[in-house]
């Protein structure tokens, strides 16, 4: 493959567009070559097999402790079911911690998209299993004790402090699950939803303490206790290292701060982050960072943004559209503001590429990672094609930069502007026929896709209809 282009960020604004520069655009710099990430000899299926084997070991330990030997009455069967659901549910909760630890290694093996998907469905699985534990155990014990369900419940809650602890844990998990159901999630701000999500940590701590103290599997077996405690230590260590340790290390080492802010279009700014030895971050086009402003009001929340230009060692550029309260406040961001960076994350990079030819499909602000890829993906003239979809002309950003990059790299750019279902655009220009007409050799290309969810779903359906193998389709979601 041919070496990457050297065209740099910073073309003049599009003629006739009212662009305002808050501060001057930094001097142009060449993209740097970032070493390919180390390829781990582990596949996603290996990790899944390890997790399943661990789950089987947990059930095997329960059998060894005699859990399956005394199933002589309906009450005993229900109590046994309660034990198994508790063990597997707690194990899934620990896996959840690991999945969302933001380990760059897991990110590369699975991709954040698949991790988030697994997190969502395992999360619901965890809550159902733990709820099953409560129901099965309470009914099982009430049958064994010959008491009414109500009597049994009040006795358990009133007599055993660690059962009360488990009830509090269950309440934490239930709150997280209920607010994650799509209908509820849509009504909550991201911050409220995320804040409630933090109760899952408390839920896990309480569930674990309950299990170690009253779990029949642990009381008499030091090996089981050591095994479970080791699992917890590994999960917590991953969260501490990757969620806290790494960002603190990056921030202290690279001292990132806002270098300049440039208005690209109404409600869209580019933020240039400068710092020490940024080339050592090994960030690649297509990746993103979680950005946290180190100010009195904002230090507690981080938001993800993709690099909108290939990293050049001097600055990282993020282009941000005003969508909610935080991004609205960003529009008044002052150069010099200290920031913390978490990342780089994401797998929408050249490392995923399987074909010589590439199609990039962007919708709206989803252009950011694809703009960086257009700049730096190696390719001969004719190898790279970008389709940029927007409802209105004013929603297109980087038009001049994209045109300049296309001219420099011998790439093709198609701008598809307009609303579907109007006289000018009666049908979806990215349905299978439209896509084939624009890019006849699409089956022989890798497709990088980023944009609003409806656009991504419709393009994925078109690619499926055109028999583009799923292994050639790479995407980044901006919202879950
Ligand atoms: C991997 C990734 C890369 C992104 N890259 C860009 C980019 O290059 N340019 C750009 O303009 N936008 C990007 N976004 C979207 C951007 O993060 C949100 O628009 C922004 O966080 C909205 O914050 P808000 O408080 O202003 O709006 P809100 O109204 O609070 O949020 C709007 C929506 O943004 C999402 N969101 C909000 N906060 C977060 C968060 N902390 N973490 C994850 N999602 C959140 C939620 O889906 C929420 O419903 C990206 C998102 C992701 C996940």
PDB file of C-alpha atoms and ligand atoms in Angstrom, residues 185 190-191 288 302-306 319-321 323-327 365 368 476-480, ligand 1:
ATOM      1  CA  UNK A 185     -33.422   5.762  29.563  1.00  0.00           C
ATOM      2  CA  UNK A 190     -27.164  11.023  30.577  1.00  0.00           C
ATOM      3  CA  UNK A 191     -25.817  12.303  33.912  1.00  0.00           C
ATOM      4  CA  UNK A 288     -11.651   8.682  20.615  1.00  0.00           C
ATOM      5  CA  UNK A 302     -16.057  13.065  31.073  1.00  0.00           C
ATOM      6  CA  UNK A 303     -17.490  12.982  27.547  1.00  0.00           C
ATOM      7  CA  UNK A 304     -16.273  10.933  24.574  1.00  0.00           C
ATOM      8  CA  UNK A 305     -15.048  12.662  21.408  1.00  0.00           C
ATOM      9  CA  UNK A 306     -13.343  11.249  18.334  1.00  0.00           C
ATOM     10  CA  UNK A 319     -14.691  18.644  16.711  1.00  0.00           C
ATOM     11  CA  UNK A 320     -17.750  18.980  18.881  1.00  0.00           C
ATOM     12  CA  UNK A 321     -21.363  19.643  18.026  1.00  0.00           C
ATOM     13  CA  UNK A 323     -26.198  18.628  21.459  1.00  0.00           C
ATOM     14  CA  UNK A 324     -26.934  19.088  25.154  1.00  0.00           C
ATOM     15  CA  UNK A 325     -25.983  21.150  28.189  1.00  0.00           C
ATOM     16  CA  UNK A 326     -22.317  20.181  28.410  1.00  0.00           C
ATOM     17  CA  UNK A 327     -21.538  20.587  24.734  1.00  0.00           C
ATOM     18  CA  UNK A 365     -21.133  15.051  13.147  1.00  0.00           C
ATOM     19  CA  UNK A 368     -15.160  13.403  12.785  1.00  0.00           C
ATOM     20  CA  UNK A 476     -18.528   3.648  15.790  1.00  0.00           C
ATOM     21  CA  UNK A 477     -21.681   4.627  17.657  1.00  0.00           C
ATOM     22  CA  UNK A 478     -21.925   8.072  19.208  1.00  0.00           C
ATOM     23  CA  UNK A 479     -24.907   7.123  21.367  1.00  0.00           C
ATOM     24  CA  UNK A 480     -26.032   3.922  23.120  1.00  0.00           C
TER      25      UNK A 480
HETATM   26  C1  LIG B   1     -17.327   6.968  20.971  1.00  0.00           C
HETATM   27  C2  LIG B   1     -17.999   8.321  20.841  1.00  0.00           C
HETATM   28  C3  LIG B   1     -17.394   9.305  20.082  1.00  0.00           C
HETATM   29  C4  LIG B   1     -18.011  10.560  19.948  1.00  0.00           C
HETATM   30  N1  LIG B   1     -17.422  11.523  19.165  1.00  0.00           N
HETATM   31  C5  LIG B   1     -18.028  12.719  19.013  1.00  0.00           C
HETATM   32  C6  LIG B   1     -17.444  13.733  18.191  1.00  0.00           C
HETATM   33  O1  LIG B   1     -16.370  13.551  17.605  1.00  0.00           O
HETATM   34  N2  LIG B   1     -18.095  14.916  18.078  1.00  0.00           N
HETATM   35  C7  LIG B   1     -19.283  15.157  18.714  1.00  0.00           C
HETATM   36  O2  LIG B   1     -19.840  16.256  18.583  1.00  0.00           O
HETATM   37  N3  LIG B   1     -19.880  14.196  19.479  1.00  0.00           N
HETATM   38  C8  LIG B   1     -19.276  12.994  19.655  1.00  0.00           C
HETATM   39  N4  LIG B   1     -19.858  12.048  20.448  1.00  0.00           N
HETATM   40  C9  LIG B   1     -21.125  12.364  21.114  1.00  0.00           C
HETATM   41  C10 LIG B   1     -20.840  13.204  22.361  1.00  0.00           C
HETATM   42  O3  LIG B   1     -20.119  12.454  23.312  1.00  0.00           O
HETATM   43  C11 LIG B   1     -22.171  13.657  22.980  1.00  0.00           C
HETATM   44  O4  LIG B   1     -22.836  14.425  22.048  1.00  0.00           O
HETATM   45  C12 LIG B   1     -21.927  14.500  24.204  1.00  0.00           C
HETATM   46  O5  LIG B   1     -21.336  13.737  25.215  1.00  0.00           O
HETATM   47  C13 LIG B   1     -23.263  15.078  24.634  1.00  0.00           C
HETATM   48  O6  LIG B   1     -23.146  15.637  25.913  1.00  0.00           O
HETATM   49  P1  LIG B   1     -24.174  16.745  26.411  1.00  0.00           P
HETATM   50  O7  LIG B   1     -24.128  16.774  27.908  1.00  0.00           O
HETATM   51  O8  LIG B   1     -23.939  18.024  25.737  1.00  0.00           O
HETATM   52  O9  LIG B   1     -25.577  16.242  25.906  1.00  0.00           O
HETATM   53  P2  LIG B   1     -26.630  15.305  26.592  1.00  0.00           P
HETATM   54  O10 LIG B   1     -27.977  15.830  26.222  1.00  0.00           O
HETATM   55  O11 LIG B   1     -26.327  15.085  28.039  1.00  0.00           O
HETATM   56  O12 LIG B   1     -26.365  13.946  25.841  1.00  0.00           O
HETATM   57  C14 LIG B   1     -26.797  13.674  24.533  1.00  0.00           C
HETATM   58  C15 LIG B   1     -26.479  12.199  24.269  1.00  0.00           C
HETATM   59  O13 LIG B   1     -25.052  12.041  24.204  1.00  0.00           O
HETATM   60  C16 LIG B   1     -24.644  10.834  24.862  1.00  0.00           C
HETATM   61  N5  LIG B   1     -23.754  11.176  25.982  1.00  0.00           N
HETATM   62  C17 LIG B   1     -23.838  12.241  26.799  1.00  0.00           C
HETATM   63  N6  LIG B   1     -22.846  12.230  27.686  1.00  0.00           N
HETATM   64  C18 LIG B   1     -22.123  11.132  27.429  1.00  0.00           C
HETATM   65  C19 LIG B   1     -20.975  10.536  28.027  1.00  0.00           C
HETATM   66  N7  LIG B   1     -20.362  11.107  29.072  1.00  0.00           N
HETATM   67  N8  LIG B   1     -20.532   9.367  27.524  1.00  0.00           N
HETATM   68  C20 LIG B   1     -21.143   8.771  26.483  1.00  0.00           C
HETATM   69  N9  LIG B   1     -22.220   9.281  25.864  1.00  0.00           N
HETATM   70  C21 LIG B   1     -22.706  10.436  26.336  1.00  0.00           C
HETATM   71  C22 LIG B   1     -25.888  10.156  25.358  1.00  0.00           C
HETATM   72  O14 LIG B   1     -26.299   9.200  24.390  1.00  0.00           O
HETATM   73  C23 LIG B   1     -26.900  11.252  25.418  1.00  0.00           C
HETATM   74  O15 LIG B   1     -28.202  10.773  25.245  1.00  0.00           O
HETATM   75  C24 LIG B   1     -19.246  10.802  20.603  1.00  0.00           C
HETATM   76  C25 LIG B   1     -19.835   9.803  21.380  1.00  0.00           C
HETATM   77  C26 LIG B   1     -19.223   8.576  21.502  1.00  0.00           C
HETATM   78  C27 LIG B   1     -19.875   7.508  22.348  1.00  0.00           C
END
